[in-house]
mmCIF file of C-alpha atoms and ligand atoms in Angstrom:
data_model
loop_
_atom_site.group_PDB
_atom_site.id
_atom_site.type_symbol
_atom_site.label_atom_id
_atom_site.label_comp_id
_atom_site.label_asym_id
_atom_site.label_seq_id
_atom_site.Cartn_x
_atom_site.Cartn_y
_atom_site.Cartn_z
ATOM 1 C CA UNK K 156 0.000 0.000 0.000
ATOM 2 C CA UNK K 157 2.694 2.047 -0.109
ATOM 3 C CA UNK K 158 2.667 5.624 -1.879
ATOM 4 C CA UNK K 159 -1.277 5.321 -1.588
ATOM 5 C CA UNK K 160 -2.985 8.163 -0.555
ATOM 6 C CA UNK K 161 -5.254 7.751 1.651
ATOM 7 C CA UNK K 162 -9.136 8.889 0.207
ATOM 8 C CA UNK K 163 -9.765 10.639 3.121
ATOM 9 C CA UNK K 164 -6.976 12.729 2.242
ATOM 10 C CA UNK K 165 -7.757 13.037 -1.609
ATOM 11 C CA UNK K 166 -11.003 14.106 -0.845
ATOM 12 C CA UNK K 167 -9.865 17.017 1.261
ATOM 13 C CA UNK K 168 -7.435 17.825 -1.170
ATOM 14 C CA UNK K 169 -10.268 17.892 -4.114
ATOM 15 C CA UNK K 170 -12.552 20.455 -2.126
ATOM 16 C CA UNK K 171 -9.729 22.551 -1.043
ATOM 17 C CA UNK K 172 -8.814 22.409 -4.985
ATOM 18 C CA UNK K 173 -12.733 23.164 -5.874
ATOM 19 C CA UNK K 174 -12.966 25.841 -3.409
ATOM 20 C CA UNK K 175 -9.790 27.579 -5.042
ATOM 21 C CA UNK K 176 -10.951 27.051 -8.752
ATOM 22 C CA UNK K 177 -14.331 28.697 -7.895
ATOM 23 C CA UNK K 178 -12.481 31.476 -6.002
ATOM 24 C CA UNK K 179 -10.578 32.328 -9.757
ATOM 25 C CA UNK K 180 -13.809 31.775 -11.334
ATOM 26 C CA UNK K 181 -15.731 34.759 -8.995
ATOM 27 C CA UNK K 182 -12.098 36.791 -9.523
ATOM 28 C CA UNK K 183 -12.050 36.520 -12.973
ATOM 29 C CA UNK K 184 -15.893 37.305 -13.136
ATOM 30 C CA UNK K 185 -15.521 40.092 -10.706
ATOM 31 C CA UNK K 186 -13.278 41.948 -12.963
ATOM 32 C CA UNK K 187 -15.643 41.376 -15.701
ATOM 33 C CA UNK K 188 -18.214 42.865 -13.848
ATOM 34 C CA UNK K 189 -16.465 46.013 -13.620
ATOM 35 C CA UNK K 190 -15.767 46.497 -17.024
ATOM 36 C CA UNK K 191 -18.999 45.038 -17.936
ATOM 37 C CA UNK K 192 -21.347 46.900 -15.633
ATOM 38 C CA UNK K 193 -22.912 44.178 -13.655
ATOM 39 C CA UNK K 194 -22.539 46.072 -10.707
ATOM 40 C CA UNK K 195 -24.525 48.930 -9.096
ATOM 41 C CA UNK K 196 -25.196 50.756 -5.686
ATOM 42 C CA UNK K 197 -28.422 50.478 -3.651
ATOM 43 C CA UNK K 198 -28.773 53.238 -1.455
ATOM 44 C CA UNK K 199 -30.782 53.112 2.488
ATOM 45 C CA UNK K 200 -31.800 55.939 4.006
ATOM 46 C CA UNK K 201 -30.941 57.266 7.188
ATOM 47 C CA UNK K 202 -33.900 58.730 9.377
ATOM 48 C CA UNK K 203 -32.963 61.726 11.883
ATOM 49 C CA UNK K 204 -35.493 60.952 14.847
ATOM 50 C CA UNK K 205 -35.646 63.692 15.925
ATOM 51 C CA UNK K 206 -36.637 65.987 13.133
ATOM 52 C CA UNK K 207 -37.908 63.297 11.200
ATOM 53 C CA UNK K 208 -36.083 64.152 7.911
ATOM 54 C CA UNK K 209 -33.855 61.935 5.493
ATOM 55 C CA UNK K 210 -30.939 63.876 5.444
ATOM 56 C CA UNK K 211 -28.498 61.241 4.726
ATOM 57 C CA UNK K 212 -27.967 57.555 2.933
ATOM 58 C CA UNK K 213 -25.834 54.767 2.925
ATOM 59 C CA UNK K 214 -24.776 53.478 -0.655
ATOM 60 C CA UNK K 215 -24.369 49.951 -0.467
ATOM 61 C CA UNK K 216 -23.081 47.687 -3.383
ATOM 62 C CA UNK K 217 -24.202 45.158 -5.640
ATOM 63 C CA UNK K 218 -23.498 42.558 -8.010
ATOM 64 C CA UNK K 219 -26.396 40.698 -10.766
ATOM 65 C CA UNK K 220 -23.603 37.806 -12.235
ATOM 66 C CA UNK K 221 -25.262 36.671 -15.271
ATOM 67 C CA UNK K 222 -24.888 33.458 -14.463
ATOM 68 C CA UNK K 223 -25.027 33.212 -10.727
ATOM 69 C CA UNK K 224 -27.300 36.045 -10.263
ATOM 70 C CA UNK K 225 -27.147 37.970 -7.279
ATOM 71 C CA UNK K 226 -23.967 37.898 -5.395
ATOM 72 C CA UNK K 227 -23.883 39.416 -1.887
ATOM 73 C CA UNK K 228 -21.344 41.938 -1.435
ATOM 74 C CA UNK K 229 -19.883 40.259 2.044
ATOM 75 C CA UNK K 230 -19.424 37.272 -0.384
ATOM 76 C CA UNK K 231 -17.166 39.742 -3.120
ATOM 77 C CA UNK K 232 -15.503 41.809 -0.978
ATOM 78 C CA UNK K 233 -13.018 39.469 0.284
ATOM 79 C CA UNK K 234 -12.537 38.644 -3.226
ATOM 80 C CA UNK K 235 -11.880 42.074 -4.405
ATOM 81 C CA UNK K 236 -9.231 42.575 -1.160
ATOM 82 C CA UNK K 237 -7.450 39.630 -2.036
ATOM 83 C CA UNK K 238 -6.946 39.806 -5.481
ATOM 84 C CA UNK K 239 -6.662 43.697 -5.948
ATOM 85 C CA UNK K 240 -9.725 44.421 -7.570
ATOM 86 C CA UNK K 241 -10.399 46.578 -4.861
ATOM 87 C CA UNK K 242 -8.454 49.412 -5.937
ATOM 88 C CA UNK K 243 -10.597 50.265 -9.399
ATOM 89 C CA UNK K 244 -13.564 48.580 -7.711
ATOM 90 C CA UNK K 245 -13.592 51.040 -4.333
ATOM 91 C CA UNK K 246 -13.115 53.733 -6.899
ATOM 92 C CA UNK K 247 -16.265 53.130 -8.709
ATOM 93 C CA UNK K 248 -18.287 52.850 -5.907
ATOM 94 C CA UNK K 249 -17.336 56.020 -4.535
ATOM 95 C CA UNK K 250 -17.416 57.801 -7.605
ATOM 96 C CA UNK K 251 -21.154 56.758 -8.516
ATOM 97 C CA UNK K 252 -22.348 57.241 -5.270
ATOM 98 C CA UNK K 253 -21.143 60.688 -5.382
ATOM 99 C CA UNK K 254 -22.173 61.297 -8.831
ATOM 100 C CA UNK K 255 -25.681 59.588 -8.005
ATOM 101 C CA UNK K 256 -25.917 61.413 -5.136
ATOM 102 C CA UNK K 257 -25.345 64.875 -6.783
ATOM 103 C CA UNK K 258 -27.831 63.904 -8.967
ATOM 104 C CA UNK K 259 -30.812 62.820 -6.406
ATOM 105 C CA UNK K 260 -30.030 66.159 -4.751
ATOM 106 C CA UNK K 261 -31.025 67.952 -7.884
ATOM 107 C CA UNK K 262 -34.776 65.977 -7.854
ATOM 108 C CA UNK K 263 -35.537 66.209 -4.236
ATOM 109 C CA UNK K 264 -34.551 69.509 -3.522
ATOM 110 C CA UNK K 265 -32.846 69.629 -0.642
ATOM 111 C CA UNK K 266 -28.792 68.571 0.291
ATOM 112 C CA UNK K 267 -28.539 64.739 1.018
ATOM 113 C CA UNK K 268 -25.500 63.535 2.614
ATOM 114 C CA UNK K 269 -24.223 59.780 1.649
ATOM 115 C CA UNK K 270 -21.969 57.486 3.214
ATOM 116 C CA UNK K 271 -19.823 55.105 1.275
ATOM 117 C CA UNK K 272 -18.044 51.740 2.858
ATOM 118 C CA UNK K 273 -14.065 51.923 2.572
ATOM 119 C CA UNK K 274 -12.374 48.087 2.413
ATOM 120 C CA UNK K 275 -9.131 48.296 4.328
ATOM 121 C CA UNK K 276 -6.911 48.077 0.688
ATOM 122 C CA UNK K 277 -8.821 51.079 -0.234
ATOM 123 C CA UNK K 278 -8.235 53.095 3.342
ATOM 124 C CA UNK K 279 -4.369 52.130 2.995
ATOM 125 C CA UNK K 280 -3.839 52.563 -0.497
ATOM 126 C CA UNK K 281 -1.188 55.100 -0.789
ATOM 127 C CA UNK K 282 -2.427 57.935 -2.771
ATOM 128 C CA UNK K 283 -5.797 57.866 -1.132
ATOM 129 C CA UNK K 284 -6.488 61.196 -0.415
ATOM 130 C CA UNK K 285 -5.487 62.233 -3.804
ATOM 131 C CA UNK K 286 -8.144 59.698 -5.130
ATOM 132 C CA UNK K 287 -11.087 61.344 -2.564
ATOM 133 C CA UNK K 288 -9.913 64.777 -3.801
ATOM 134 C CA UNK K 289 -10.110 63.861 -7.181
ATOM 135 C CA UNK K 290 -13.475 62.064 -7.127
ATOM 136 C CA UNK K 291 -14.710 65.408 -5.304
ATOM 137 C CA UNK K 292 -13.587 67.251 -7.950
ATOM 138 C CA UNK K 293 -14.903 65.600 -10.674
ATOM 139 C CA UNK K 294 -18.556 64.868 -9.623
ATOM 140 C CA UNK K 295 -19.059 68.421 -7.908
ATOM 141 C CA UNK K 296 -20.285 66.601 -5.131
ATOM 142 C CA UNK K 297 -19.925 69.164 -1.843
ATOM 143 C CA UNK K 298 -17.304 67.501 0.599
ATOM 144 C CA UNK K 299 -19.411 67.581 3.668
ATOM 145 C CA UNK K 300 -21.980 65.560 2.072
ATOM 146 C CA UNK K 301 -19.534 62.775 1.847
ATOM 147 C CA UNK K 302 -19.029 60.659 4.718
ATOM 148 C CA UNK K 303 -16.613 57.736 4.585
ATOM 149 C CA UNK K 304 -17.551 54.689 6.668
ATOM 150 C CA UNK K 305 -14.544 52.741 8.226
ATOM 151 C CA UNK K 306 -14.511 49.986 10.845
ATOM 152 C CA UNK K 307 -12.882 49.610 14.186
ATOM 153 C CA UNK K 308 -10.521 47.427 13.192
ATOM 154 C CA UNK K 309 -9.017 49.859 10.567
ATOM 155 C CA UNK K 310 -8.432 52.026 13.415
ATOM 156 C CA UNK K 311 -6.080 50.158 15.563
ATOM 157 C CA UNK K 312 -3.160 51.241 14.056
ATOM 158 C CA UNK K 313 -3.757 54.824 15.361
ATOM 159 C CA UNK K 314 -0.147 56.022 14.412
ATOM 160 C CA UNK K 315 -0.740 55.016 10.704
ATOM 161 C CA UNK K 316 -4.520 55.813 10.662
ATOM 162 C CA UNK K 317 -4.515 59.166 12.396
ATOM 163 C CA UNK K 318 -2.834 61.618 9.699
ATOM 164 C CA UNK K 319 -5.161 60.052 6.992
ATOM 165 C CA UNK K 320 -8.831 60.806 9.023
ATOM 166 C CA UNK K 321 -6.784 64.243 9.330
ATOM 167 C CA UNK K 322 -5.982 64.716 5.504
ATOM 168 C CA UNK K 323 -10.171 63.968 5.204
ATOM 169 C CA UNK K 324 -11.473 66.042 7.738
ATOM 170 C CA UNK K 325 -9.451 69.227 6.052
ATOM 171 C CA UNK K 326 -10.486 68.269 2.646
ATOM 172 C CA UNK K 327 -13.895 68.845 4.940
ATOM 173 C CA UNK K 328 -15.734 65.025 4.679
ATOM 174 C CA UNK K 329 -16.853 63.180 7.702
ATOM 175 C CA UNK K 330 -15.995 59.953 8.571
ATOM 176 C CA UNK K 331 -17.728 57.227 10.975
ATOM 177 C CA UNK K 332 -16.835 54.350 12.756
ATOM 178 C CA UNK K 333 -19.274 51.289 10.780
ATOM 179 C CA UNK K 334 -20.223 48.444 13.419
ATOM 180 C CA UNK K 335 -19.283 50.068 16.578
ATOM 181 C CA UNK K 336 -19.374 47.743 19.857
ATOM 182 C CA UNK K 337 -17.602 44.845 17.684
ATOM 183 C CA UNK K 338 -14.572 45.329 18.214
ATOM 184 C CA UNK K 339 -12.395 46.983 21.510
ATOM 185 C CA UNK K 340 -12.478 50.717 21.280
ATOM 186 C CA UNK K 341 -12.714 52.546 24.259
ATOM 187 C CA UNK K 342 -13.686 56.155 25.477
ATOM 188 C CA UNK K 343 -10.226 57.265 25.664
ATOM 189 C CA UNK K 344 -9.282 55.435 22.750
ATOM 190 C CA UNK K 345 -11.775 57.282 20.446
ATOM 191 C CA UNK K 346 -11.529 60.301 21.646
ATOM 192 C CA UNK K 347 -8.391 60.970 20.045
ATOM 193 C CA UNK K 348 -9.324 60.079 16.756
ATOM 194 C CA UNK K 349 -11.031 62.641 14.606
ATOM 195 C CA UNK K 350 -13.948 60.979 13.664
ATOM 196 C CA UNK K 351 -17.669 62.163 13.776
ATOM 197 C CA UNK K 352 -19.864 60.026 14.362
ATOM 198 C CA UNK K 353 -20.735 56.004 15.360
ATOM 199 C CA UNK K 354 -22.665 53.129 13.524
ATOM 200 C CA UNK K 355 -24.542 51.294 16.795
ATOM 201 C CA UNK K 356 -23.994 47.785 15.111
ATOM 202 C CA UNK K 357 -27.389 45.885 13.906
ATOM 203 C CA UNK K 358 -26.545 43.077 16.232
ATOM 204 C CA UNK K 359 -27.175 44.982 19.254
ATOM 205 C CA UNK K 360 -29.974 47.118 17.980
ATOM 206 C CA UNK K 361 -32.087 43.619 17.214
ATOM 207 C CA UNK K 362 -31.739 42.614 21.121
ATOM 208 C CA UNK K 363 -34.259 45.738 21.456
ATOM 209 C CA UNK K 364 -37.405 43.487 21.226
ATOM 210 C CA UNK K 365 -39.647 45.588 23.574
ATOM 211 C CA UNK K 366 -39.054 49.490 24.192
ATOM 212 C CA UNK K 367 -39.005 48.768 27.968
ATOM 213 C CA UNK K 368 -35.902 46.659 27.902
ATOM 214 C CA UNK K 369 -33.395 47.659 28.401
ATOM 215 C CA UNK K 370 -29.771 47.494 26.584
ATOM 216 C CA UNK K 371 -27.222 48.069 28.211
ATOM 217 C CA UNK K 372 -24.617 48.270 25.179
ATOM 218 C CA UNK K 373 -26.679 50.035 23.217
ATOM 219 C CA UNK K 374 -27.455 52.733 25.821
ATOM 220 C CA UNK K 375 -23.415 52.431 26.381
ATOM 221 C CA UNK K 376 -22.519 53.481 22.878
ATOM 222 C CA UNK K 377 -25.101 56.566 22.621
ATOM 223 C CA UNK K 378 -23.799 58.088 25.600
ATOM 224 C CA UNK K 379 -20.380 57.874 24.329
ATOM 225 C CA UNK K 380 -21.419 59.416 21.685
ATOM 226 C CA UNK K 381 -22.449 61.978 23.489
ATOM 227 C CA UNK K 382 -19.757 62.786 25.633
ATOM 228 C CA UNK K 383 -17.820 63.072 22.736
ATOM 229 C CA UNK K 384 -19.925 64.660 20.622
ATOM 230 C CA UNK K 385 -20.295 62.624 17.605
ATOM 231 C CA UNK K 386 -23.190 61.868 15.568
ATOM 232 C CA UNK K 387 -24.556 57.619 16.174
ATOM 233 C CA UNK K 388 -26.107 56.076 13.675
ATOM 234 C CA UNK K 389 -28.393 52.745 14.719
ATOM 235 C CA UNK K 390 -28.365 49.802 11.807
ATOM 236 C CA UNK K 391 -30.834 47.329 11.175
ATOM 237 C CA UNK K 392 -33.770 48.931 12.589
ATOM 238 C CA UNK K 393 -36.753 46.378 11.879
ATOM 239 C CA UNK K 394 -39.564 46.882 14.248
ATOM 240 C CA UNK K 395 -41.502 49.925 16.028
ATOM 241 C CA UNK K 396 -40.113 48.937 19.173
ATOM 242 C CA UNK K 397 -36.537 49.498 18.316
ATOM 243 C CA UNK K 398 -37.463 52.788 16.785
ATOM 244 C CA UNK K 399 -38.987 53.700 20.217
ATOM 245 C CA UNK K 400 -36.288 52.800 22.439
ATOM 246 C CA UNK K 401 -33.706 54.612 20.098
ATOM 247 C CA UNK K 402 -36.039 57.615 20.459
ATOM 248 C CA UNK K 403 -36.173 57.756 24.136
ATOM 249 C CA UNK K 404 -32.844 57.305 24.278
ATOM 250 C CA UNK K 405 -32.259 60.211 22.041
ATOM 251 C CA UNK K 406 -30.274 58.222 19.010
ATOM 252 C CA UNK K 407 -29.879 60.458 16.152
ATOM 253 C CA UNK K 408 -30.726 58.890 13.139
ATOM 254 C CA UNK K 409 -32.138 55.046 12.727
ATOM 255 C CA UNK K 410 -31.532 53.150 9.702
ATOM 256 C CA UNK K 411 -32.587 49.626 8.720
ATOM 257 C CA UNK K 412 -35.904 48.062 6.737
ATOM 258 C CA UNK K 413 -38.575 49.554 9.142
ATOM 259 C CA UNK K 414 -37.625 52.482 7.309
ATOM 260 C CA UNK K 415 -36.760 51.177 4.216
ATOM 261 C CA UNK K 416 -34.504 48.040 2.710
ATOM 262 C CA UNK K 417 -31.813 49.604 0.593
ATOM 263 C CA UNK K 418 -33.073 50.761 -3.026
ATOM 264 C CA UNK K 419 -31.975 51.528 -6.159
ATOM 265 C CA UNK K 420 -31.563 55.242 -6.763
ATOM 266 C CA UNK K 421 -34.468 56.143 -9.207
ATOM 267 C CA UNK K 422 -36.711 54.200 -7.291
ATOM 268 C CA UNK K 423 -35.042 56.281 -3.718
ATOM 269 C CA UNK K 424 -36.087 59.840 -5.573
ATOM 270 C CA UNK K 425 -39.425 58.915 -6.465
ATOM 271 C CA UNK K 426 -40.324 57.739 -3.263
ATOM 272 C CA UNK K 427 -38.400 60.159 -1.061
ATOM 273 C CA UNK K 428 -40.920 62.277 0.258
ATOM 274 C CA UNK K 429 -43.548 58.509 1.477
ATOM 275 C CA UNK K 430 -40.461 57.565 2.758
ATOM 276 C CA UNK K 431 -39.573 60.395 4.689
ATOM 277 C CA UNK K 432 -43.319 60.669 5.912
ATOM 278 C CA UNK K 433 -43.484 57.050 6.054
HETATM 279 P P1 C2E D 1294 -22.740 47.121 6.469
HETATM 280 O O1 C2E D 1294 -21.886 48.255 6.028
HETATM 281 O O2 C2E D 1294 -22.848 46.888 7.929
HETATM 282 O O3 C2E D 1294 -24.132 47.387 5.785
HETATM 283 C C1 C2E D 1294 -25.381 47.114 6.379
HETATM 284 C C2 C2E D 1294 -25.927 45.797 5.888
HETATM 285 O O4 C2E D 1294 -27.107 45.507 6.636
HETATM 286 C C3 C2E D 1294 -26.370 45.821 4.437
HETATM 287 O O5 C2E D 1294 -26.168 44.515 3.905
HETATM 288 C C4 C2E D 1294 -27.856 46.131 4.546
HETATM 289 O O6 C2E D 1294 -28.607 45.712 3.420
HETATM 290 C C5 C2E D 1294 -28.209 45.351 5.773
HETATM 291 N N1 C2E D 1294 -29.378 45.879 6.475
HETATM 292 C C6 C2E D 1294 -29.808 47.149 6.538
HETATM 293 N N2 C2E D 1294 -30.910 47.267 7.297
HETATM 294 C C7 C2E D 1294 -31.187 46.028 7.752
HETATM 295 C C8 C2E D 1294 -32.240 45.494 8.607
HETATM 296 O O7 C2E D 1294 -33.117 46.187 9.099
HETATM 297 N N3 C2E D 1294 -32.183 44.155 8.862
HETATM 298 C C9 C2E D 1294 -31.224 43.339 8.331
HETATM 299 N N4 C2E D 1294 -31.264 42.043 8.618
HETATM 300 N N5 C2E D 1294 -30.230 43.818 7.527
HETATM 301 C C10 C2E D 1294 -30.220 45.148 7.242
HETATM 302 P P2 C2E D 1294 -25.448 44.281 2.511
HETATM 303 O O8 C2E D 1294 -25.880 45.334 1.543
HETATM 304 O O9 C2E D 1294 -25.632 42.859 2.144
HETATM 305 O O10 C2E D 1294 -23.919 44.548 2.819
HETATM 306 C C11 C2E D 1294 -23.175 43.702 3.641
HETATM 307 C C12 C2E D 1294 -21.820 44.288 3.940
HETATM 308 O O11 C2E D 1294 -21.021 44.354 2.759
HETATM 309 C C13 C2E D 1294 -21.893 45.725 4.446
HETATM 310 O O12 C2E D 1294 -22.221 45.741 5.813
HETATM 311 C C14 C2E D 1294 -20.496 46.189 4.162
HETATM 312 O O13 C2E D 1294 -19.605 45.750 5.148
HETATM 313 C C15 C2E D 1294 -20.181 45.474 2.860
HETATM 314 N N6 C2E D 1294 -20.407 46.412 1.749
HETATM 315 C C16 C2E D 1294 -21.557 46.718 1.103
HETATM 316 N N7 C2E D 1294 -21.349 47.629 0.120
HETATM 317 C C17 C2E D 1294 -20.018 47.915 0.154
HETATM 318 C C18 C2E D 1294 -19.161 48.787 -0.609
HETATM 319 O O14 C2E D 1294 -19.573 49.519 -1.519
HETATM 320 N N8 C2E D 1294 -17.831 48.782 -0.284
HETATM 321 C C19 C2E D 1294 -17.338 48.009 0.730
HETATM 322 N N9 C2E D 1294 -16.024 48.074 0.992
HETATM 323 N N10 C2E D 1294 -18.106 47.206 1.468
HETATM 324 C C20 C2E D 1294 -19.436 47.147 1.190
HETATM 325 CA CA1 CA D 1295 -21.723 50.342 6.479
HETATM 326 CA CA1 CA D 1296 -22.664 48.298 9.645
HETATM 327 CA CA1 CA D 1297 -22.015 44.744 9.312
#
């Protein structure tokens, strides 16, 4: 039997092979995609409580394969990091969501702020700021209508991270801290980073099941907020009961499908004014 390998063994090595062949297969696609146009932004609004008013928007990405059909973007991401797609694939995120944005501005009326996800190869890519000012430049979009949504983790490195949330705050954007109460950050971590405001992660916001609950974490995160004077943000807002508590607690703005599932733009400026009375 020697020099046999065992079938246990083969077997592994076939599905680790399988998993790596369809991982070239989505890389290859993905960068069809770009230059094919498969993919396009969704955007979900972002309700201020307390006035009531959508002044803001998250863009969120997606991808129709024309085979595979509809590809979630925590499935392509990864993808994108690892092979270095990310690079020309960040950048056309950020600049339709700014030119989209500019646009949907024009229909409604009014100034609408958006927020756009940054991928850590994006964030650390070296001429980064040169990229922001450029897509600024060439979709007129204001700068403080831009916000830039980062996670904790991106943060950690506060040495490396600092001077570049510096270069974007005087180019005049805003940037917040996506799926805050994940990771470790604490109050005297934060408050030396110049950020403006906090994403309550959707995690803790679905624990709210009744409005006389209470959560702890969640009440945790506004009030540092508020001590250091940034904007939060609750995700994943479902039910009238969340909505409630965040109210009473005096969140800022709610987001999540109670208000309304992420859409795609034209069908976001038609509606905008049953959404924002919705
Ligand atoms: P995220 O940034 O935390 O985005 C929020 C996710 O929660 C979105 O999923 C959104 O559709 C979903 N969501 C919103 N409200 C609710 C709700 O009430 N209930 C539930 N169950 N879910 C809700 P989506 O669009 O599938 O995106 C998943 C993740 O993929 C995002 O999480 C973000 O990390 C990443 N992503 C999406 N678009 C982009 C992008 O353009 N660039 C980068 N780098 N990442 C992106
Ligand atoms: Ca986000
Ligand atoms: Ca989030
Ligand atoms: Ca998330």
């Amino acid at each position: 039997e020697a020099g046999k390998v065992p079938e246990r063994i083969l077997s592994y090595e076939s599905s680790m092979l399988n998993a790596r062949t369809k991982r070239v297969e989505l890389e290859n696609d993905l960068y069809k995609a770009l230059e094919e146009d498969q993919l396009f932004l969704q955007y979900q609004p972002q309700l201020n409580i307390q006035t009531g008013e959508i002044n803001s928007m998250e863009a969120l990405v997606r991808w129709n394969h024309p085979i595979k059909g509809w590809i979630s973007p925590a499935d392509f991401i990864p993808i994108a990091e690892e092979s270095g797609l990310i690079i020309p694939f960040g950048r056309y995120v950020l600049e339709t969501a700014c030119k989209q944005t500019v646009e949907l501005q024009k229909v409604i009326n009014k100034p609408i702020k958006v927020a756009v996800n940054l991928s850590v190869g994006q964030l650390f890519q070296e001429n980064f700021i040169d990229i922001i000012k450029e897509v600024i430049q060439e979709t007129k979009i204001p700068p403080h209508q831009l916000e830039l949504e980062i996670t904790e983790s991106m943060t950690m490195n506060t040495n490396y991270i600092t001077p570049i949330l510096k270069g974007l705050k005087e180019i005049g954007l805003t940037v917040a801290i996506d799926d805050f109460g994940t990771g470790y950050s604490s109050l005297s971590y934060l408050k030396d980073l110049p950020i403006d405001c906090l994403k309550i992660d959707r995690s803790f916001v679905q624990k709210i099941s009744n409005k006389d609950d209470q959560e702890p974490l969640v009440d945790m995160i506004i009030s540092m907020a508020q001590h250091l004077k940034l904007d939060v943000v609750a995700e994943g807002i479902e039910t009238i009961e969340q909505l409630h508590y965040l109210n009473e607690k005096k969140c800022d703005f709610i987001q999540g499908y109670y208000i309304s599932k992420p859409i795609n733009i034209e069908d976001l400026s038609e509606r905008f004014n049953e959404i924002e009375q919705f």
